[in-house]
CSV table of C-alpha atoms in Angstrom, one decimal:
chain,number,residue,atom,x,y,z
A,775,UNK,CA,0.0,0.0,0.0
A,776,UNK,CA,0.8,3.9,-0.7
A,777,UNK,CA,3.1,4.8,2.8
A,778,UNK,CA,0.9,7.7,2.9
A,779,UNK,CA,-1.9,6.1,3.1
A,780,UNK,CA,-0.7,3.8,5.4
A,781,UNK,CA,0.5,6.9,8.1
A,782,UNK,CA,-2.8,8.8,7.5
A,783,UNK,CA,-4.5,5.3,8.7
A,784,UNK,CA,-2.1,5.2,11.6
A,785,UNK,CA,-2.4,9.2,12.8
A,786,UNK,CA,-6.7,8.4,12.2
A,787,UNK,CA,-6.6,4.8,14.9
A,788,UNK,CA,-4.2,7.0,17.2
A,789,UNK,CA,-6.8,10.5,17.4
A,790,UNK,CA,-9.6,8.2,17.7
A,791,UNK,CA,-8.0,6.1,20.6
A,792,UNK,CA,-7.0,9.2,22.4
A,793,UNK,CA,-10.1,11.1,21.7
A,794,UNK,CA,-12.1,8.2,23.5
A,795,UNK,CA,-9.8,6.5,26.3
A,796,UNK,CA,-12.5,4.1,26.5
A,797,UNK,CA,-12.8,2.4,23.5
A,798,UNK,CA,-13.2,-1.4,24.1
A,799,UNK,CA,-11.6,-3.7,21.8
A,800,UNK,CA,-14.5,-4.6,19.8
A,801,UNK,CA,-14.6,-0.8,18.6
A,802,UNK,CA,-10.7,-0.7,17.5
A,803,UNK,CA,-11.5,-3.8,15.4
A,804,UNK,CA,-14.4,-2.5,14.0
A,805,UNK,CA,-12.6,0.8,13.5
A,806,UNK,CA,-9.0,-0.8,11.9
A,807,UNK,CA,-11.3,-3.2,9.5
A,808,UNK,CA,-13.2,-0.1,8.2
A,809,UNK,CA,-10.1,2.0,7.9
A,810,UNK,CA,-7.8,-1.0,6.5
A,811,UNK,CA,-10.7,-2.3,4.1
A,812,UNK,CA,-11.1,1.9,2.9
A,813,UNK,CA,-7.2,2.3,2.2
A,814,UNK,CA,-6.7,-1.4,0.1
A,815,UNK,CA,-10.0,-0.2,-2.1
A,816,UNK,CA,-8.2,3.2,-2.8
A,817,UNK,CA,-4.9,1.6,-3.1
A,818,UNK,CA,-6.1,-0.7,-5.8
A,819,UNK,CA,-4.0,-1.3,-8.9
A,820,UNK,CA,-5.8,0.7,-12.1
A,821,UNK,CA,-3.1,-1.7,-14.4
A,822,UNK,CA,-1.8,-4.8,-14.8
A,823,UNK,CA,1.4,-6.3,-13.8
A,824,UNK,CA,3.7,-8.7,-15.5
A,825,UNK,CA,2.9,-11.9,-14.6
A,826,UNK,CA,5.2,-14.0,-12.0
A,827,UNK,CA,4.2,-17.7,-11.0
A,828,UNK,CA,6.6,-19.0,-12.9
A,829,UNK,CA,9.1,-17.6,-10.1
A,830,UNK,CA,7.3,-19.5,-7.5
A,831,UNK,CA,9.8,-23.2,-6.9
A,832,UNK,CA,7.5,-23.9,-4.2
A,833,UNK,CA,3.9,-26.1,-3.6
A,834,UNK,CA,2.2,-23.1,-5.3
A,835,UNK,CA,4.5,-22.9,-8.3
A,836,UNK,CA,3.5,-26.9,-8.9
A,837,UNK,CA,0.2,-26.0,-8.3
A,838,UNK,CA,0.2,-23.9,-11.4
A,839,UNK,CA,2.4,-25.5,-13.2
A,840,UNK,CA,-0.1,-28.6,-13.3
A,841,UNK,CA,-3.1,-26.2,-13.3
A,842,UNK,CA,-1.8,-24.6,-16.9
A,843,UNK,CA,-0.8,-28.2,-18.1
A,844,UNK,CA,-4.1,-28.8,-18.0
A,845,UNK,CA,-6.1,-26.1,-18.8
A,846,UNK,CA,-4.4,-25.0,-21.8
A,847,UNK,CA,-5.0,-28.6,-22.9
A,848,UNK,CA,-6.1,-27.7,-26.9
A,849,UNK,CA,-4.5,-24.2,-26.7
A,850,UNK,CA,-1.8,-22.9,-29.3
A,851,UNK,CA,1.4,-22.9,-27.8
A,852,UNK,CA,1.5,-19.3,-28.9
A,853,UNK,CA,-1.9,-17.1,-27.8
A,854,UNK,CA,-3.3,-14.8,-29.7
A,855,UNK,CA,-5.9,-13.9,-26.9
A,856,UNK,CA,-5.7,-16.2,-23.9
A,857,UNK,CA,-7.5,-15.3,-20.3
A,858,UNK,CA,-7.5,-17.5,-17.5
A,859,UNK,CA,-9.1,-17.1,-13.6
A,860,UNK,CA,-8.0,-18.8,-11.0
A,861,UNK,CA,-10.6,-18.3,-8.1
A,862,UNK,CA,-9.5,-19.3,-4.4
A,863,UNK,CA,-12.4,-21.5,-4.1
A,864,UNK,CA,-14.7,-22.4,-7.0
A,865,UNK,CA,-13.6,-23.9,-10.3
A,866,UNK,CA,-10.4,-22.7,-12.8
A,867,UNK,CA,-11.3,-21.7,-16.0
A,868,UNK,CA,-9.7,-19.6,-19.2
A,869,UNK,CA,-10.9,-19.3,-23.1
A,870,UNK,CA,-8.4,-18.8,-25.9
A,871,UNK,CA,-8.6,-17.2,-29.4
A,872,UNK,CA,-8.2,-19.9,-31.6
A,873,UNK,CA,-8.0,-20.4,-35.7
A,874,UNK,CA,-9.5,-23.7,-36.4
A,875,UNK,CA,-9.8,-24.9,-40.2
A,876,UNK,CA,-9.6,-21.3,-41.6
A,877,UNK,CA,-12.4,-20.2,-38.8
A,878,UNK,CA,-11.9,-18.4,-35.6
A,879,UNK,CA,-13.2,-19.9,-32.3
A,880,UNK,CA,-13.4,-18.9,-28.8
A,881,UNK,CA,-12.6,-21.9,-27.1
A,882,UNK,CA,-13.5,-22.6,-23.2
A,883,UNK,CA,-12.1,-24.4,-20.4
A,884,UNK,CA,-13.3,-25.3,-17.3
A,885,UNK,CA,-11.9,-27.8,-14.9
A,886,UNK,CA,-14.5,-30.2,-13.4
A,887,UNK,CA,-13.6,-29.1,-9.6
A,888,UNK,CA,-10.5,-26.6,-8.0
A,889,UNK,CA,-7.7,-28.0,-8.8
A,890,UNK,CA,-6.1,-26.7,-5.3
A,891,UNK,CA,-8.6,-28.3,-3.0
A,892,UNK,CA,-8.9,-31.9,-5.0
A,893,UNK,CA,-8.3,-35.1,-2.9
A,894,UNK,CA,-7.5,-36.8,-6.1
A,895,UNK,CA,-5.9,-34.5,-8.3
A,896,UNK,CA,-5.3,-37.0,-11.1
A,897,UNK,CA,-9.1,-37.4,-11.3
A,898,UNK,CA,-9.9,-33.6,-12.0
A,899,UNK,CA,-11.4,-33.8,-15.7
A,900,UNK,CA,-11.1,-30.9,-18.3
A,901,UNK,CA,-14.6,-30.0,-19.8
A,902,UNK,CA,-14.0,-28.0,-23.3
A,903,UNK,CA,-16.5,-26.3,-25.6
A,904,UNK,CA,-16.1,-24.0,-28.3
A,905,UNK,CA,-18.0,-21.3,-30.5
A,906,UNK,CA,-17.2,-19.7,-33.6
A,907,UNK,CA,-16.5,-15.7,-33.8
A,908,UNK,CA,-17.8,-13.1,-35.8
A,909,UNK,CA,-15.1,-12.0,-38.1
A,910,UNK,CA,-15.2,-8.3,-36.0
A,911,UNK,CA,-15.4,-9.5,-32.8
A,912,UNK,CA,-12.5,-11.9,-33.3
A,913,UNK,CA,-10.1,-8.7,-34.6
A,914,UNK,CA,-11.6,-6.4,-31.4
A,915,UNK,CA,-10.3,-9.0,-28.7
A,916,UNK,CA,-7.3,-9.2,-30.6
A,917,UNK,CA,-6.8,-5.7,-30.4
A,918,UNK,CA,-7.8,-5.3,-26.6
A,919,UNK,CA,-4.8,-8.0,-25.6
A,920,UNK,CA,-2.6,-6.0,-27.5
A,921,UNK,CA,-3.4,-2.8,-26.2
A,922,UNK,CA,-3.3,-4.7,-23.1
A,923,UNK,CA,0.3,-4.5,-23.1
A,924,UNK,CA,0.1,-0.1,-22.3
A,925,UNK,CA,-2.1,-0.8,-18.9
A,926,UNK,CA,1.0,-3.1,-17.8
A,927,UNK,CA,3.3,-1.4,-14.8
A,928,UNK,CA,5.7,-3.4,-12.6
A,929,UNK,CA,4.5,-3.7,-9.0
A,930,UNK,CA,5.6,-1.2,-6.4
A,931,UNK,CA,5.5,-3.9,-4.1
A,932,UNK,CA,4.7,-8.0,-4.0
A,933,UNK,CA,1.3,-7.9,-1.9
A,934,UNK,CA,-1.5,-10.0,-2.6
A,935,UNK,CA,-5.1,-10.7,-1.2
A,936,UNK,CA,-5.9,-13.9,0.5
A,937,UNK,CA,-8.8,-15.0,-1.5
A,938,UNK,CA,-10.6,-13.3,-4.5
A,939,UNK,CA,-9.4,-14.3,-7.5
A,940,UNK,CA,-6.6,-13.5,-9.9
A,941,UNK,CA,-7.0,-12.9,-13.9
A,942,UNK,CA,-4.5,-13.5,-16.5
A,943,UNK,CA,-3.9,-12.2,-19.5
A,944,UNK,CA,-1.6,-13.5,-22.2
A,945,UNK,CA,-0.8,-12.5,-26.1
A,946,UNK,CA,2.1,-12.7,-28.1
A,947,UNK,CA,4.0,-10.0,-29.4
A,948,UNK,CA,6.0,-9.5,-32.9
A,949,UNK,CA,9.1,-11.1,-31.8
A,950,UNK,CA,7.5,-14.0,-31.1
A,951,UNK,CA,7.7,-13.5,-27.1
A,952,UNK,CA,4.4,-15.0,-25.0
A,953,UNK,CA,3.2,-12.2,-22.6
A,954,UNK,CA,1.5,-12.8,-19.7
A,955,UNK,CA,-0.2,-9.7,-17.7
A,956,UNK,CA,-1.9,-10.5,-14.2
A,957,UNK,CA,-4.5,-8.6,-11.4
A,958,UNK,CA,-6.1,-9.3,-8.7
A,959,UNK,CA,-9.5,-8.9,-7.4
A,960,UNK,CA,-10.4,-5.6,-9.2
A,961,UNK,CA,-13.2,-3.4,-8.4
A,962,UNK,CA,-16.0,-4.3,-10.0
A,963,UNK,CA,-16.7,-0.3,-12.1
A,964,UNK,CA,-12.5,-0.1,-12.5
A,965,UNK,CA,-11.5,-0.5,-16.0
A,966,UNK,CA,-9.9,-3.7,-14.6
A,967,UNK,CA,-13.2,-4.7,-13.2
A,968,UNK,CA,-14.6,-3.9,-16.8
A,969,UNK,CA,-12.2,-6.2,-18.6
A,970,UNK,CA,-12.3,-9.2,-16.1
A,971,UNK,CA,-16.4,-8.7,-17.3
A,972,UNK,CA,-15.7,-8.8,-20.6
A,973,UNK,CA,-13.1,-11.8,-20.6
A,974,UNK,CA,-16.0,-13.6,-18.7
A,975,UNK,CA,-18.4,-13.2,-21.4
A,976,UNK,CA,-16.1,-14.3,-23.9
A,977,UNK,CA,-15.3,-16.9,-21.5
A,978,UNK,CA,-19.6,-18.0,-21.2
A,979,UNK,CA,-20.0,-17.1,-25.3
A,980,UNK,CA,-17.2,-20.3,-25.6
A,981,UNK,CA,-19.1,-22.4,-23.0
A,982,UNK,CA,-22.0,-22.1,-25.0
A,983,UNK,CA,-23.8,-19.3,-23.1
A,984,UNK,CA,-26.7,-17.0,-24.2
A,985,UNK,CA,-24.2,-14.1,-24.8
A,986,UNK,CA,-24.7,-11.7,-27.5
A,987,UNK,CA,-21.4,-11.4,-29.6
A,988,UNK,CA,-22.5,-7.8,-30.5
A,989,UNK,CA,-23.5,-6.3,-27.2
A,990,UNK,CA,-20.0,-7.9,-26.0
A,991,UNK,CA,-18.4,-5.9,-29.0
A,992,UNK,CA,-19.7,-2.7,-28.0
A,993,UNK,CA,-18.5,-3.7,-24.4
A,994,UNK,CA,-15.2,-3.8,-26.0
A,995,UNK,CA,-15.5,-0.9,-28.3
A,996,UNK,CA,-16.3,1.2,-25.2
A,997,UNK,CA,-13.3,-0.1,-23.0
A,998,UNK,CA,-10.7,0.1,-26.5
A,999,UNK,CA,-12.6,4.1,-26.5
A,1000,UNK,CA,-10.9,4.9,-22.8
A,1001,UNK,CA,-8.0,2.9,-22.7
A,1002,UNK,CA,-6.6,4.3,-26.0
A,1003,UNK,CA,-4.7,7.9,-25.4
């Protein structure tokens, strides 16, 4: 979090202690929640950061390495547009941008139960389905993940929520280099927030949802709109 922010919380606890001498522990919690749960929403990233679990050599980095393995089953080794979530509690899922026999497909995966909280891990299924794009929506998601790459800022620091859930976003660029952006938890009315939405109706349009592909490329339209400078 922003230092500031962090000694303007402190100074606020501090007057309100003093001002009250007898404030009972119940009211300091209630009052560091509200002022702790204030400063993270306003200290909230507004862009993504390059993506580091490969870095982890730990249980978590063999969590995602298997995690990947499998849901990118069917994926080009090279995205075009690739998102993935990986929720603390419900199910892992991503779509990827795909050209299949000269036509261009979202195509969605879902794994069949978290991956993190299986018994059996080896019996964790991969459930795929796939629709075809319009020709213009196909070139607008292309072009969001490559303006992606301007709303990408390395992290003034490494911290990270304890649940929620955290978005990636991967596209290859002209040398032939995969990149992978990541957040965490945005707000939901955040431009962040806006493009998680939008990646999740892609997402249900591949997994055979009632999802308009036009309404989702205005969506877009209007997000490419603010982002672009």
């Amino acid at each position: 979090l922003d230092k500031k922010l962090l000694r303007n919380a402190k100074h606020f606890i501090h007057a309100t202690v003093m001002h009250n001498t007898k404030t009972t522990m119940r009211q300091l919690v209630i009052i560091l929640v509200f002022v702790l749960t204030t400063f993270l929403c306003f200290g909230q990233n507004q862009h993504l950061e390059p993506a580091k679990h490969a870095d982890h050599k730990d249980i978590l980095g063999e969590y995602y390495s298997n995690v990947f393995l499998l849901l990118y089953k069917g994926y080009s080794e090279k995205p075009v547009a690739r998102y993935t979530s990986i929720p603390s509690f419900s199910n892992e899922y991503s779509f990827s941008v795909e050209t299949i026999e000269s036509k261009n497909y979202v195509v969605s995966n879902r794994l069949s139960e978290n991956y993190w909280y299986a018994k059996n891990k080896i019996e964790v299924k991969l459930i795929s389905s796939k629709t075809e794009l319009a020709n213009d929506l196909y070139i607008k998601i292309v072009d969001l993940f490559i303006l992606l790459e301007e709303l990408t800022e390395e992290p003034e620091n490494d911290l990270m929520g304890f649940d929620g859930e955290t978005y990636y976003f991967a596209t290859t660029d002209k040398n032939g280099h995969i990149k992978i952006k990541t957040t965490w938890s945005p707000g939901d009315n955040s431009l962040l927030g806006r493009l998680v939405k939008i990646c999740d109706n892609i997402y249900s349009l591949g997994n055979g949802g009632n999802i308009s592909q036009t309404e989702i490329l205005k969506d877009i339209d209007k997000l490419l709109n603010e982002l672009k400078p």
